[in-house]
């Protein structure tokens, strides 16, 4: 008698798996009307010293500040001065233009790979604006905005993208896997999820040393399924670590929608509840809400009130990377139907609504960012592009494996150099 | 001192010398670890520098990465080498590669200590010798001491090293050297010359092997527990063998190995780990490449079998002196 014999339990119901499916596939008309979007200003704002449980109702709603009339409302309004708002807008514009140019550079064969953050610009820019310059980020590949907001030289970013002579990482990393210690931007790993517990570890170090700087860790919705996500939350909760942990829920992990990471059952912010830490779910296309939530969480961390898990609810408007064709798994106009709009357009409308911006200034800002990015690109390309760089400096390939080159690697370097490039 | 005490002493030496050294691991704080290697550290150095960790090896290694990035020197314990696998991704993808991928901007000076090996009836999940999984990874240093003196000196050197070190502790010889005969009472370390452990600070440099017995007939390469098995086998055989304790697998002291094999013309390699793709295979290839014209017989390997560690058949699995003696006969035959 086989275990597989169905006659054995004829009257019992047949078991089946549930494999989540996104609401729309190519050819469908996207319709997000069933998405529950609370009104701007409706979410309460607990005190930063409130017990974590007081935030738990906020893990199922959405913290939103910018209303349909583009005005800022409610307890979460960070009441930013116009200068800060304009700086955020300019940075977001720069990121989008930077992405476009680098995407094109990849298509022109100047580098191997690129990833845009289109539609998610508010998240990195506003989060960094809310943090101190000295705080430490453990980012993913979609947080290039952190560097831009910190005034990182665009040429330096491009050098890393082109792996050229100016690349401080000496051609060892994929484009967009930036690293810069002085700018508080930790080396990006190709392995998803790892930044989360590493951010917790850095913040533990800061706490052990009685420092006043905090860390912010970043992860995508898909990568929350990695074990690292859960070990990060465990450690953060156990030691009450001064860390802000951000899940960027852009609905898609390459071709898998967020339901494949468990989003049908609970929001990503709700994961905080089981660990007893503070949790917030935030409209990620609302720069003011992103700012306010990050500020709240960072002050909480800074005053030893503990960690916060923030879910930034957003939408990845473009492909996952230059290697991805999203029309194969979702409707092509889905991004345009996203009910939370475009973060740049929303912040622009807000500035106009409060009389601090207009279309001319917006056009000028676009032109200026475009010129800055072009100039940086020209500068960087003088130092080479990827296809050329592979021919230079092969001997450096053997450095930095260890502090000193051990005999076996020195022998291999000799061999590589004597063999030439065949 | 036994090896546990020597390691405990090494912790105290480095923690007193450098207040950035932080120790954590499962049960490593209050209780001092299941093998008591970290005993007393929390009492002396406080809870910020010696603490218990959740049962999350991935979390332990990953937070150590973050701490090292901050500027702290983690000296962490993985309770058994068998449980290093949940932390393996962090070690391989993050710890090992950080210096390289950031072109030296971020190094990962840390020590990951873990008791390894069989001979304590630990079954398949408390007996493994996974060192070759780490010697294969560029960026890691791999250390395996065989005496209390070396254990202390190597651990201090490992903590001072600018690179990440995986430090395998042979738990079978934590309390006393192993003569390879499970049916004989264990001799305590106090009756062994290598148990003399000086007070205070000293190092045994990484990358230097030790010739624990000089001889002309055959070179025996061993590390960790197997050093003691090799010594027993050689004595019982009455052979004039040279026994080399490698102490560090990466970086390897190739010169000492070459010199010895050139002298003896024969080589036997002993490892406790399974045979296929083990570190003995690497050693065998190196000796063959570098000493071929001096060799009078094929290089011989004695290893554990290519099976998971069987609880009840522990002594049939463990490469004891009997197996070594047979291999010595073979390598001496031609
Ligand atoms: C450990 C690991 N597994 C798989 C991959 C391949 N991979 C790269 S990005 C990606 C999707 C990530 O999705 P998400 O976490 O939602 O982040 P997003 O790209 O949407 O920002 C996958 C599967 C990887 N880089 N690392």
XYZ file of C-alpha atoms and ligand atoms in Angstrom:
782
model
C 0.000 0.000 0.000
C 1.497 3.311 -1.031
C 1.502 6.427 1.087
C 0.188 8.173 -1.968
C -2.838 5.944 -2.359
C -5.822 8.359 -2.331
C -8.300 5.594 -1.557
C -6.903 5.413 1.933
C -8.626 8.583 3.136
C -11.368 8.864 0.556
C -13.723 10.954 2.701
C -11.172 13.447 3.925
C -10.879 16.741 2.042
C -7.999 16.965 -0.393
C -5.267 19.251 0.865
C -4.004 22.088 -1.269
C -1.533 24.923 -1.103
C -2.401 28.535 -1.445
C 0.024 30.275 -3.768
C -0.564 34.009 -3.545
C -1.245 35.840 -6.798
C -1.014 39.583 -7.297
C -4.345 41.290 -8.023
C -3.336 42.140 -11.601
C -1.310 40.461 -14.310
C -0.279 41.768 -17.763
C -3.399 42.638 -19.732
C -5.478 43.370 -16.635
C -6.639 46.883 -15.851
C -5.073 47.772 -12.499
C -7.598 48.993 -9.994
C -6.371 49.864 -6.524
C -9.732 51.095 -5.249
C -9.906 48.278 -2.728
C -6.699 49.463 -1.085
C -7.612 51.097 2.213
C -5.939 54.484 2.290
C -6.599 56.467 5.446
C -6.946 60.206 5.146
C -3.874 62.329 5.648
C -3.560 63.523 9.205
C -5.780 60.796 10.637
C -3.064 58.777 12.373
C -2.310 59.648 15.993
C 1.265 60.434 16.919
C 2.363 58.797 20.180
C 5.010 60.387 22.334
C 8.514 59.172 21.446
C 8.730 57.658 24.918
C 5.415 55.815 24.573
C 5.438 52.068 25.185
C 5.892 50.135 21.970
C 2.390 48.692 22.162
C 0.906 52.141 21.761
C 2.302 52.227 18.231
C 0.894 48.861 17.280
C -2.403 50.201 15.897
C -0.234 52.296 13.589
C 1.233 49.167 11.984
C -1.955 48.507 10.044
C -2.815 52.053 9.022
C -0.744 54.550 7.078
C 0.936 57.613 8.490
C 0.172 60.323 5.930
C 0.763 64.067 6.095
C 0.095 65.430 2.623
C -3.618 65.601 1.871
C -5.369 65.609 -1.482
C -5.212 69.406 -1.394
C -1.391 69.117 -1.019
C -1.515 70.727 2.400
C 0.228 69.190 5.412
C -2.169 68.066 8.128
C -2.319 66.262 11.433
C -0.109 65.374 14.333
C 2.627 63.977 12.101
C 3.151 67.234 10.184
C 6.867 67.854 10.771
C 6.395 71.564 10.095
C 9.527 71.805 7.992
C 10.784 75.166 6.818
C 10.509 75.876 3.083
C 14.278 75.743 2.622
C 14.415 72.134 3.855
C 11.418 71.223 1.713
C 13.053 72.691 -1.370
C 16.323 70.899 -0.631
C 14.447 67.603 -0.387
C 12.667 68.275 -3.650
C 15.916 69.178 -5.421
C 17.601 66.033 -4.077
C 14.713 63.875 -5.256
C 14.899 65.448 -8.694
C 18.650 64.825 -8.781
C 18.195 61.180 -7.899
C 15.655 60.665 -10.653
C 17.821 62.348 -13.271
C 20.897 60.499 -12.035
C 19.017 57.210 -12.363
C 17.921 58.029 -15.894
C 21.411 58.910 -17.045
C 23.016 55.879 -15.454
C 20.323 53.627 -16.851
C 21.171 54.996 -20.269
C 24.898 54.577 -19.619
C 24.258 50.907 -18.965
C 22.284 50.608 -22.195
C 25.225 52.246 -23.982
C 27.521 49.532 -22.681
C 29.443 51.793 -20.335
C 28.708 49.596 -17.365
C 27.243 46.200 -16.669
C 24.208 46.869 -14.559
C 22.027 49.517 -12.979
C 19.074 49.782 -10.616
C 16.699 52.724 -10.402
C 14.612 53.782 -7.441
C 11.971 55.566 -9.507
C 8.890 56.280 -7.433
C 10.766 55.682 -4.191
C 12.877 58.854 -4.132
C 11.110 60.365 -1.134
C 12.088 57.494 1.114
C 15.884 57.752 1.141
C 15.929 61.524 0.748
C 13.436 62.344 3.477
C 14.735 59.652 5.841
C 18.265 61.006 5.582
C 17.016 64.560 5.993
C 15.483 63.473 9.289
C 18.710 61.876 10.544
C 21.977 63.404 11.664
C 24.889 63.526 9.264
C 26.864 61.293 11.658
C 24.311 58.486 11.833
C 25.139 55.280 10.044
C 23.197 53.691 7.210
C 23.177 50.026 6.268
C 21.417 50.517 2.955
C 20.188 48.388 0.091
C 20.882 49.110 -3.545
C 17.779 51.282 -3.823
C 18.906 53.943 -1.324
C 21.215 55.969 -3.540
C 19.189 58.941 -2.276
C 20.943 58.680 1.087
C 24.219 59.587 -0.580
C 22.646 62.380 -2.593
C 20.986 63.844 0.490
C 24.343 63.799 2.259
C 25.962 65.702 -0.581
C 28.104 62.832 -1.799
C 29.971 63.726 -5.001
C 27.998 62.361 -7.957
C 31.261 61.781 -9.807
C 32.357 59.448 -7.028
C 29.091 57.483 -7.351
C 29.629 57.222 -11.085
C 33.256 56.142 -10.648
C 31.934 53.265 -8.601
C 29.306 52.524 -11.249
C 31.904 52.512 -14.038
C 34.524 50.638 -11.964
C 36.952 53.120 -13.475
C 40.343 54.438 -12.342
C 38.632 56.704 -9.836
C 36.643 53.883 -8.275
C 37.653 53.769 -4.649
C 36.416 50.170 -4.519
C 38.970 49.222 -7.188
C 36.473 47.564 -9.481
C 35.433 44.929 -7.000
C 31.757 45.670 -6.588
C 28.728 45.610 -8.846
C 27.651 49.094 -9.939
C 25.332 50.699 -7.325
C 26.896 48.668 -4.508
C 28.423 51.856 -3.134
C 30.440 52.134 0.044
C 31.715 55.154 1.902
C 32.690 55.160 5.521
C 33.086 58.919 5.840
C 29.567 59.413 4.537
C 28.131 56.864 6.939
C 27.123 54.563 4.118
C 27.990 50.932 4.754
C 29.155 48.652 1.964
C 26.172 47.087 0.178
C 26.143 43.331 -0.004
C 24.758 41.307 -2.871
C 23.150 39.053 -0.292
C 19.715 40.314 0.576
C 18.783 40.954 4.161
C 22.218 41.177 5.673
C 22.123 44.942 6.274
C 19.398 44.579 8.869
C 21.282 42.645 11.550
C 24.474 44.494 10.678
C 22.775 47.802 11.404
C 21.642 46.333 14.712
C 25.233 45.277 15.438
C 26.596 48.736 14.647
C 24.034 50.328 16.916
C 24.901 47.788 19.624
C 28.511 48.900 19.266
C 27.461 52.523 19.618
C 25.495 51.657 22.740
C 28.336 49.615 24.234
C 30.620 52.599 23.744
C 28.143 55.151 25.037
C 28.117 56.944 21.683
C 25.226 59.207 20.672
C 25.007 58.152 17.030
C 22.407 55.686 15.844
C 22.126 53.315 12.893
C 19.451 52.855 10.288
C 19.030 49.521 8.515
C 17.267 48.986 5.207
C 15.585 45.996 3.600
C 13.118 45.316 0.790
C 9.720 43.713 1.271
C 10.884 40.543 -0.463
C 13.988 40.225 1.646
C 12.034 40.344 4.923
C 11.611 36.621 4.372
C 15.341 36.109 4.943
C 16.393 34.800 8.342
C 18.519 37.911 8.789
C 15.372 40.021 9.106
C 14.210 37.960 12.043
C 17.556 37.783 13.785
C 17.817 41.560 13.436
C 14.448 42.094 15.121
C 15.294 39.607 17.853
C 18.588 41.291 18.700
C 17.074 44.771 18.392
C 14.296 43.822 20.797
C 16.411 41.836 23.259
C 19.026 44.551 23.789
C 16.725 47.549 23.173
C 19.091 48.627 20.423
C 19.185 52.263 19.223
C 18.357 51.448 15.632
C 15.757 52.394 13.047
C 14.819 49.487 10.802
C 13.144 50.344 7.512
C 11.278 47.966 5.240
C 10.794 49.508 1.831
C 7.649 47.801 0.594
C 7.640 48.661 -3.085
C 5.178 45.824 -3.779
C 7.574 43.836 -5.940
C 10.620 41.617 -5.447
C 11.746 41.183 -9.044
C 8.666 39.395 -10.428
C 7.203 38.268 -7.108
C 4.599 40.488 -5.513
C 4.707 41.256 -1.804
C 2.211 38.458 -1.050
C 5.011 35.983 -1.694
C 6.807 37.480 1.309
C 3.692 37.127 3.446
C 1.985 40.481 2.902
C -1.473 38.936 2.498
C -1.631 37.968 6.155
C -0.023 40.890 7.920
C 1.632 44.136 7.008
C 5.388 44.290 7.242
C 5.074 46.876 10.003
C 3.014 44.386 11.982
C 6.078 42.164 12.252
C 7.159 44.612 14.978
C 4.245 43.572 17.176
C 5.459 40.042 17.737
C 8.826 41.350 18.849
C 7.338 43.964 21.133
C 9.033 46.850 19.405
C 7.549 50.037 18.018
C 6.144 49.832 14.500
C 4.894 52.384 11.987
C 3.401 52.017 8.536
C 4.039 55.069 6.429
C 3.022 56.437 3.043
C 6.399 56.191 1.324
C 5.433 58.579 -1.441
C 4.772 61.340 1.046
C 8.123 62.943 1.810
C 6.740 64.694 4.882
C 5.364 61.494 6.354
C 8.655 59.703 5.685
C 10.523 62.540 7.361
C 8.207 62.663 10.360
C 8.246 58.913 10.971
C 12.021 58.644 10.649
C 12.481 61.617 12.945
C 10.158 60.071 15.514
C 11.954 56.721 15.369
C 15.395 58.307 15.467
C 14.539 60.395 18.518
C 13.151 57.325 20.176
C 16.385 55.455 19.453
C 18.571 58.381 20.464
C 16.895 58.649 23.849
C 17.296 54.919 24.581
C 13.588 54.222 24.142
C 14.403 51.419 21.743
C 14.174 50.325 18.137
C 11.434 51.016 15.613
C 10.414 49.043 12.557
C 9.033 51.304 9.835
C 7.312 50.030 6.722
C 7.487 52.539 3.901
C 4.559 51.699 1.659
C 5.439 52.580 -1.919
C 5.566 51.277 -5.456
C 8.518 50.384 -7.684
C 7.604 52.349 -10.802
C 10.279 50.886 -13.065
C 11.887 47.514 -13.639
C 13.776 45.815 -10.858
C 17.068 46.463 -12.653
C 18.489 46.821 -16.148
C 18.134 43.036 -16.418
C 14.414 43.009 -15.743
C 11.357 43.397 -17.972
C 8.367 44.042 -15.717
C 5.864 43.870 -18.571
C 6.200 40.118 -18.271
C 4.554 39.974 -14.852
C 2.463 43.108 -14.242
C 0.312 45.555 -16.194
C 2.453 48.200 -17.873
C 0.330 51.063 -16.521
C 0.231 49.767 -12.962
C 2.694 52.377 -11.673
C 0.535 55.175 -13.029
C -2.476 53.751 -11.231
C -0.694 53.721 -7.904
C -3.094 55.587 -5.659
C -0.383 57.275 -3.598
C 0.933 59.162 -6.584
C 4.450 60.212 -7.485
C 6.587 61.472 -4.595
C 8.209 64.274 -6.581
C 4.897 65.520 -7.924
C 3.373 65.433 -4.459
C 6.149 67.412 -2.808
C 6.191 69.858 -5.702
C 2.434 70.386 -5.369
C 2.826 70.923 -1.639
C 5.492 73.580 -2.095
C 3.341 75.296 -4.681
C 0.301 75.080 -2.395
C 2.137 76.861 0.387
C 3.418 79.484 -2.050
C 7.065 78.445 -1.897
C 7.504 77.052 -5.409
C 6.192 77.361 -8.945
C 6.474 75.678 -12.317
C 9.272 77.947 -13.481
C 11.393 77.232 -10.471
C 10.626 73.535 -10.902
C 11.760 73.619 -14.516
C 14.878 75.486 -13.480
C 15.593 72.918 -10.752
C 15.233 70.141 -13.293
C 17.578 71.875 -15.698
C 20.099 72.528 -12.985
C 20.072 68.928 -11.773
C 20.398 67.744 -15.344
C 23.426 69.952 -15.907
C 25.028 68.815 -12.632
C 24.538 65.151 -13.476
C 25.864 65.613 -17.016
C 28.934 67.448 -15.749
C 29.606 64.721 -13.181
C 29.236 62.082 -15.852
C 31.695 63.821 -18.130
C 34.149 64.116 -15.262
C 33.775 60.465 -14.342
C 34.045 59.159 -17.887
C 37.404 60.864 -18.178
C 38.553 58.251 -15.677
C 37.226 55.448 -17.815
C 34.240 53.161 -18.172
C 33.875 49.489 -17.325
C 34.908 47.838 -20.612
C 38.265 49.658 -20.571
C 38.936 49.251 -16.913
C 39.105 45.457 -16.975
C 42.411 45.776 -18.831
C 44.141 47.928 -16.239
C 45.585 47.219 -12.856
C 45.005 43.472 -12.790
C 47.700 43.158 -10.118
C 45.449 45.080 -7.714
C 43.002 42.187 -7.937
C 45.148 40.350 -5.383
C 45.210 43.126 -2.781
C 42.930 43.518 0.232
C 42.011 39.870 0.612
C 43.975 40.099 3.843
C 45.751 43.021 5.491
C 48.999 41.603 4.111
C 49.341 39.470 1.000
C 50.080 35.885 2.135
C 52.442 33.633 0.176
C 49.808 31.668 -1.673
C 48.111 34.775 -3.024
C 51.466 36.376 -3.857
C 52.332 33.270 -5.887
C 49.026 33.459 -7.721
C 49.599 37.136 -8.484
C 53.004 36.307 -9.966
C 51.423 33.614 -12.065
C 48.579 35.839 -13.274
C 50.991 38.584 -14.268
C 53.397 36.251 -16.034
C 50.613 34.562 -17.955
C 49.346 37.886 -19.263
C 45.715 38.101 -20.192
C 44.850 34.897 -21.937
C 46.361 24.576 32.972
C 44.029 22.729 30.679
C 43.049 24.196 27.339
C 39.799 25.659 28.639
C 41.655 27.520 31.371
C 44.291 28.679 28.916
C 41.638 30.034 26.581
C 39.832 31.684 29.453
C 43.094 33.289 30.466
C 43.660 34.504 26.907
C 40.266 36.210 27.006
C 41.180 38.011 30.193
C 44.529 39.103 28.797
C 43.050 40.580 25.630
C 40.056 42.120 27.356
C 42.286 43.814 29.910
C 44.611 45.075 27.189
C 41.961 46.348 24.803
C 38.646 47.659 26.021
C 37.188 47.414 22.535
C 37.177 43.619 22.769
C 33.619 42.407 23.352
C 32.663 38.775 23.971
C 29.265 37.272 23.318
C 27.628 34.023 22.343
C 24.952 31.599 23.460
C 25.360 31.098 27.229
C 28.703 32.894 27.007
C 27.821 35.713 29.405
C 26.500 34.981 32.871
C 27.306 31.270 32.885
C 30.571 31.484 30.959
C 29.713 29.178 28.092
C 28.759 25.519 28.088
C 32.460 24.621 28.096
C 33.210 27.461 30.539
C 35.761 29.136 28.270
C 34.261 32.576 28.940
C 33.731 31.999 32.650
C 34.171 35.040 34.871
C 34.361 37.524 32.014
C 31.022 39.130 32.719
C 31.951 39.469 36.367
C 35.215 41.195 35.599
C 34.324 43.197 32.495
C 30.631 43.854 32.939
C 27.554 43.089 30.893
C 28.402 45.540 28.115
C 31.521 43.545 27.233
C 30.525 39.934 27.941
C 26.950 38.900 27.392
C 24.580 36.129 26.389
C 23.267 36.107 22.833
C 20.004 34.786 21.419
C 20.205 31.361 19.771
C 20.776 32.876 16.379
C 24.170 32.196 14.882
C 23.328 34.327 11.867
C 22.409 37.126 14.224
C 25.555 36.660 16.310
C 27.870 36.883 13.313
C 25.879 39.637 11.589
C 25.779 41.855 14.645
C 29.502 41.208 15.059
C 29.912 42.520 11.509
C 28.062 45.687 12.470
C 30.113 46.041 15.635
C 33.374 45.562 13.754
C 32.201 48.210 11.293
C 31.630 50.459 14.286
C 35.134 49.834 15.600
C 34.551 47.222 18.250
C 36.510 43.982 18.242
C 34.081 41.077 18.561
C 35.422 37.848 20.016
C 32.426 35.621 19.624
C 31.600 32.053 20.474
C 29.589 29.686 18.334
C 28.610 27.022 20.840
C 29.534 24.074 18.609
C 31.152 24.151 15.173
C 28.159 22.159 13.968
C 26.011 25.250 14.504
C 28.186 27.576 12.535
C 26.135 26.868 9.406
C 23.276 29.239 10.268
C 25.976 31.909 10.499
C 27.860 30.641 7.484
C 26.374 33.111 5.011
C 27.455 36.021 7.184
C 30.953 34.597 7.554
C 31.428 33.791 3.890
C 29.574 36.665 2.234
C 30.210 39.459 4.705
C 33.056 38.819 7.149
C 35.431 37.262 4.628
C 34.848 39.717 1.813
C 34.470 43.071 3.539
C 38.076 44.219 3.297
C 38.214 43.246 -0.352
C 34.920 44.675 -1.475
C 35.567 47.996 0.246
C 39.218 48.089 -0.879
C 40.354 48.195 2.717
C 37.937 50.845 3.929
C 36.168 48.420 6.228
C 38.075 45.490 7.647
C 36.506 42.814 9.829
C 38.975 42.101 12.600
C 37.066 39.577 14.686
C 37.551 36.122 16.099
C 34.914 33.442 15.792
C 35.727 30.707 18.297
C 34.036 27.386 18.105
C 34.612 23.942 19.635
C 34.921 21.295 16.931
C 35.529 17.613 16.445
C 34.440 14.268 17.786
C 35.445 11.920 20.512
C 32.914 13.100 23.078
C 29.938 11.034 21.895
C 28.242 14.123 20.583
C 26.419 12.477 17.703
C 26.294 14.058 14.303
C 25.519 17.584 15.435
C 28.190 17.949 18.122
C 31.157 16.321 16.428
C 31.874 17.863 13.062
C 35.150 19.277 11.755
C 34.113 21.852 9.159
C 37.474 23.616 8.798
C 37.817 22.992 5.070
C 34.605 24.949 4.440
C 36.486 27.959 5.759
C 39.967 27.333 4.342
C 38.278 27.452 0.946
C 37.055 31.010 1.538
C 39.444 33.831 0.640
C 39.661 36.427 3.368
C 39.449 34.140 6.388
C 42.263 32.868 8.552
C 41.812 29.464 10.123
C 43.477 28.388 13.348
C 43.387 25.049 15.198
C 45.458 24.777 18.382
C 46.513 21.460 19.895
C 47.913 22.461 23.296
C 46.948 24.847 26.096
C 50.111 26.876 25.505
C 49.339 27.298 21.801
C 45.643 27.849 22.429
C 46.320 30.866 24.597
C 49.082 32.309 22.428
C 47.200 31.731 19.188
C 43.977 33.223 20.554
C 45.764 36.379 21.647
C 47.433 36.593 18.236
C 44.059 36.005 16.558
C 42.454 38.863 18.465
C 45.313 41.145 17.489
C 45.201 40.081 13.870
C 43.772 42.650 11.447
C 41.830 39.918 9.614
C 38.916 37.723 10.651
C 39.980 34.447 12.245
C 37.950 31.265 12.602
C 39.334 29.617 15.704
C 38.549 25.915 16.005
C 38.951 24.480 19.482
C 39.436 20.710 19.671
C 36.975 19.918 22.412
C 38.196 16.331 22.768
C 41.418 17.731 24.208
C 39.929 20.633 26.178
C 40.625 18.709 29.400
C 43.634 16.627 28.508
C 45.570 15.321 25.522
C 44.068 12.432 23.607
C 46.138 9.304 23.205
C 43.653 7.979 20.729
C 42.499 5.146 22.949
C 39.026 5.790 24.184
C 39.180 2.828 26.493
C 42.061 4.240 28.489
C 41.607 6.909 31.148
C 42.248 10.427 29.960
C 45.512 11.909 31.161
C 45.084 15.429 32.467
C 46.915 18.285 30.819
C 48.791 18.893 34.065
C 50.834 15.794 33.285
C 51.772 17.106 29.858
C 54.640 19.492 29.110
C 52.553 21.591 26.716
C 50.273 22.473 29.591
C 52.779 24.950 30.937
C 50.978 28.215 30.302
C 52.735 31.418 31.269
C 50.898 34.170 33.070
C 49.938 37.272 31.182
C 50.532 38.252 27.624
C 52.337 36.218 24.945
C 51.490 35.253 21.391
C 52.006 32.273 19.134
C 52.160 33.807 15.670
C 49.595 32.815 13.048
C 51.066 31.121 10.010
C 53.821 29.233 11.854
C 53.702 25.493 12.282
C 55.462 23.692 15.095
C 57.608 20.595 14.792
C 56.381 18.670 17.798
C 58.626 15.678 17.171
C 61.731 15.561 15.022
C 62.542 12.593 12.863
C 63.934 11.435 9.521
C 61.715 8.576 8.401
C 58.415 10.224 7.486
C 56.648 13.570 7.871
C 53.285 13.455 9.583
C 51.113 16.567 9.122
C 48.357 17.039 11.678
C 46.407 19.699 13.554
C 44.153 19.900 16.575
C 43.207 16.604 18.185
C 44.999 14.614 15.502
C 48.394 15.889 16.643
C 47.995 13.752 19.750
C 46.768 10.760 17.806
C 49.737 11.112 15.440
C 52.207 11.265 18.315
C 50.683 8.167 19.887
C 50.749 6.241 16.613
C 54.318 7.178 15.851
C 55.508 6.190 19.330
C 53.635 2.906 19.278
C 55.031 2.132 15.850
C 58.530 2.964 17.044
C 59.076 5.135 13.979
C 61.555 7.974 13.638
C 58.822 10.223 12.298
C 58.690 13.998 12.189
C 55.338 15.232 13.429
C 54.295 18.720 12.396
C 51.453 20.530 14.133
C 50.189 22.997 11.526
C 48.501 25.253 14.122
C 47.265 27.581 11.357
C 45.663 26.230 8.187
C 45.372 29.643 6.541
C 47.911 31.095 6.206
C 49.775 27.831 5.994
C 53.429 27.438 6.956
C 54.411 25.833 3.676
C 58.154 26.251 4.241
C 58.238 24.044 7.319
C 56.248 21.407 5.455
C 58.475 21.515 2.368
C 61.658 21.351 4.388
C 60.484 18.363 6.348
C 59.196 16.375 3.378
C 62.380 17.094 1.452
C 64.255 15.599 4.384
C 62.086 12.542 5.006
C 60.834 11.838 1.479
C 57.537 10.541 2.839
C 54.360 12.208 3.991
C 51.280 11.164 5.904
C 48.461 13.603 6.530
C 45.973 13.125 9.329
C 42.664 14.935 9.695
C 39.552 14.161 11.655
C 37.181 15.609 9.055
C 35.657 13.486 6.286
C 37.965 12.602 3.439
C 36.489 14.066 0.268
C 37.545 17.673 -0.344
C 38.979 17.916 3.145
C 41.979 20.065 4.030
C 44.183 16.955 3.800
C 43.455 16.906 0.069
C 44.841 20.424 -0.224
C 47.912 19.504 1.797
C 48.441 16.421 -0.300
C 48.276 18.444 -3.518
C 50.720 21.022 -2.153
C 53.240 18.383 -1.103
C 52.893 16.669 -4.452
C 53.367 19.942 -6.375
C 56.285 21.154 -4.339
C 58.143 18.050 -3.177
C 57.431 15.544 -5.949
C 61.065 14.818 -6.745
C 61.852 14.164 -3.098
C 58.995 11.763 -2.562
C 59.770 8.073 -2.194
C 56.169 6.990 -1.778
C 52.734 8.380 -2.577
C 51.363 10.846 -0.057
C 48.992 9.080 2.300
C 45.850 10.472 3.993
C 44.125 9.288 7.142
C 40.738 10.892 7.673
C 37.255 10.456 9.030
C 34.876 8.635 6.735
C 32.581 10.332 4.249
C 29.530 9.772 6.399
C 27.811 11.962 8.942
C 29.239 11.396 12.403
C 27.594 8.220 13.749
C 26.853 8.308 17.445
C 27.158 4.660 18.324
C 30.092 4.039 15.973
C 32.101 6.986 17.142
C 35.276 4.967 17.642
C 34.949 3.246 14.314
C 34.573 6.647 12.715
C 37.314 8.504 14.531
C 40.723 8.141 12.850
C 42.580 6.706 15.843
C 46.150 5.440 16.174
C 45.298 2.046 14.705
C 44.297 3.589 11.400
C 47.295 5.860 11.480
C 49.644 2.965 12.137
C 48.330 1.085 9.153
C 48.804 4.141 6.971
C 52.316 4.629 8.312
C 53.152 1.047 7.373
C 51.886 1.727 3.887
C 53.804 4.947 3.415
C 56.987 3.285 4.726
C 56.599 0.157 2.560
C 58.161 1.282 -0.743
C 20.251 36.105 -0.567
C 19.812 36.568 -1.915
N 18.903 35.840 -2.595
C 18.508 36.230 -3.822
C 19.020 37.364 -4.403
C 18.581 37.784 -5.799
N 17.742 39.007 -5.729
C 18.280 40.228 -5.906
S 17.163 41.457 -5.677
C 15.916 40.354 -5.364
C 14.528 40.867 -5.026
C 14.523 41.737 -3.811
O 13.273 42.270 -3.571
P 12.979 43.243 -2.370
O 13.633 42.741 -1.139
O 11.515 43.449 -2.311
O 13.742 44.594 -2.740
P 13.492 45.534 -3.999
O 14.364 45.035 -5.116
O 12.064 45.482 -4.339
O 13.918 46.910 -3.583
C 16.386 39.038 -5.444
C 15.562 37.832 -5.248
C 19.977 38.082 -3.665
N 20.547 39.201 -4.141
N 20.347 37.680 -2.425
